[in-house]
Coordinates of C-alpha atoms in Angstrom, one line a residue:
X1 CA -0.1 -0.1 -0.2
X2 CA 1.7 3.3 -1.1
X3 CA 2.1 5.7 1.4
X4 CA 0.3 9.0 1.5
X5 CA 3.0 12.4 1.5
X6 CA 2.9 15.0 3.9
X7 CA 1.1 18.0 3.1
X8 CA 3.7 21.1 2.0
X9 CA 1.9 22.8 5.6
X10 CA 2.7 19.8 7.8
X11 CA 5.8 19.4 6.6
X12 CA 6.6 22.7 7.3
X13 CA 5.5 22.3 10.9
X14 CA 7.6 19.4 10.9
X15 CA 10.7 21.5 9.7
X16 CA 10.1 24.2 11.9
X17 CA 9.6 21.8 14.9
X18 CA 12.7 20.2 14.7
X19 CA 14.6 23.8 14.7
X20 CA 13.0 24.5 17.9
X21 CA 13.7 21.0 19.6
X22 CA 17.4 20.9 17.9
X23 CA 18.5 24.3 19.4
X24 CA 15.8 24.8 23.1
X25 CA 18.7 24.9 25.1
X26 CA 20.5 27.7 22.9
X27 CA 22.5 30.8 24.6
X28 CA 21.9 32.8 21.0
X29 CA 18.4 32.6 20.2
X30 CA 18.9 35.0 17.2
X31 CA 20.1 32.7 14.3
X32 CA 17.3 30.0 15.7
X33 CA 14.4 32.6 15.3
X34 CA 16.0 34.0 11.8
X35 CA 15.8 30.3 11.1
X36 CA 12.3 30.0 12.0
X37 CA 11.3 33.2 10.3
X38 CA 12.9 32.2 6.9
X39 CA 11.2 28.8 7.4
X40 CA 7.8 30.3 8.1
X41 CA 8.1 32.5 4.8
X42 CA 4.5 34.7 5.0
X43 CA 3.1 31.7 6.9
X44 CA 3.0 34.2 10.1
X45 CA 0.0 31.7 12.0
X46 CA 2.1 28.8 11.8
X47 CA 4.9 30.8 13.3
X48 CA 2.7 31.3 16.1
X49 CA 1.5 28.3 16.5
X50 CA 4.7 26.3 16.4
X51 CA 6.5 28.5 18.5
X52 CA 3.9 29.1 21.0
X53 CA 3.7 25.4 21.6
X54 CA 7.4 24.7 22.1
X55 CA 7.4 27.9 24.7
X56 CA 4.3 26.7 26.5
X57 CA 5.5 22.7 26.8
X58 CA 9.6 23.4 27.1
X59 CA 9.9 26.5 29.2
X60 CA 12.2 25.2 31.8
X61 CA 15.5 26.8 33.7
X62 CA 17.7 25.0 30.0
X63 CA 15.2 26.8 27.2
X64 CA 14.5 30.2 28.9
X65 CA 16.8 32.0 27.0
X66 CA 15.3 30.8 23.6
X67 CA 11.6 30.8 25.0
X68 CA 11.9 34.6 26.6
X69 CA 13.2 35.5 23.2
X70 CA 10.3 33.9 21.3
X71 CA 7.7 35.2 23.4
X72 CA 9.5 38.7 23.0
X73 CA 9.4 38.9 19.2
X74 CA 6.8 37.2 18.1
X75 CA 3.4 38.9 18.5
X76 CA 0.2 36.4 18.9
X77 CA 1.5 33.8 21.2
X78 CA -0.5 33.5 23.9
X79 CA -3.1 31.0 23.5
X80 CA -0.6 28.5 21.8
X81 CA 1.9 29.1 24.5
X82 CA -1.1 28.2 27.0
X83 CA -2.1 25.1 24.9
X84 CA 1.5 24.0 25.3
X85 CA 1.3 24.5 28.9
X86 CA -1.6 22.1 29.2
X87 CA -0.3 19.6 26.9
X88 CA 3.1 19.4 29.3
X89 CA 0.6 19.1 32.4
X90 CA -0.9 16.1 30.8
X91 CA 2.0 14.1 31.5
X92 CA 3.3 11.5 29.5
X93 CA 0.9 9.0 28.0
X94 CA 1.6 4.9 27.4
X95 CA -0.2 2.0 28.2
X96 CA -1.8 1.2 31.5
X97 CA 0.3 0.7 34.4
X98 CA 1.2 -3.4 35.4
X99 CA 0.1 -4.2 38.7
X100 CA 2.4 -7.5 39.9
X101 CA 0.5 -9.5 42.0

């Protein structure tokens, strides 16, 4: 059975998300943000979505430099940050725990 290809927008989402996760602990956020803006082109809505979800999900002491810069330089992340936080708060999913007698 042939596989379906990703839509161009989904492929762009994957590319942008990989840039973020690869650089989440950077001390120099400017090249990362420039790369994200270049990838996004005119799709500002996707830029907001991907960056906001990442900020909400990954923000901690190690990622604060990049997260703070994203929040300061890209407008409209608020609702996406909240969604990222709520996803993080759900915890890791998996199979049911085994209870051994």
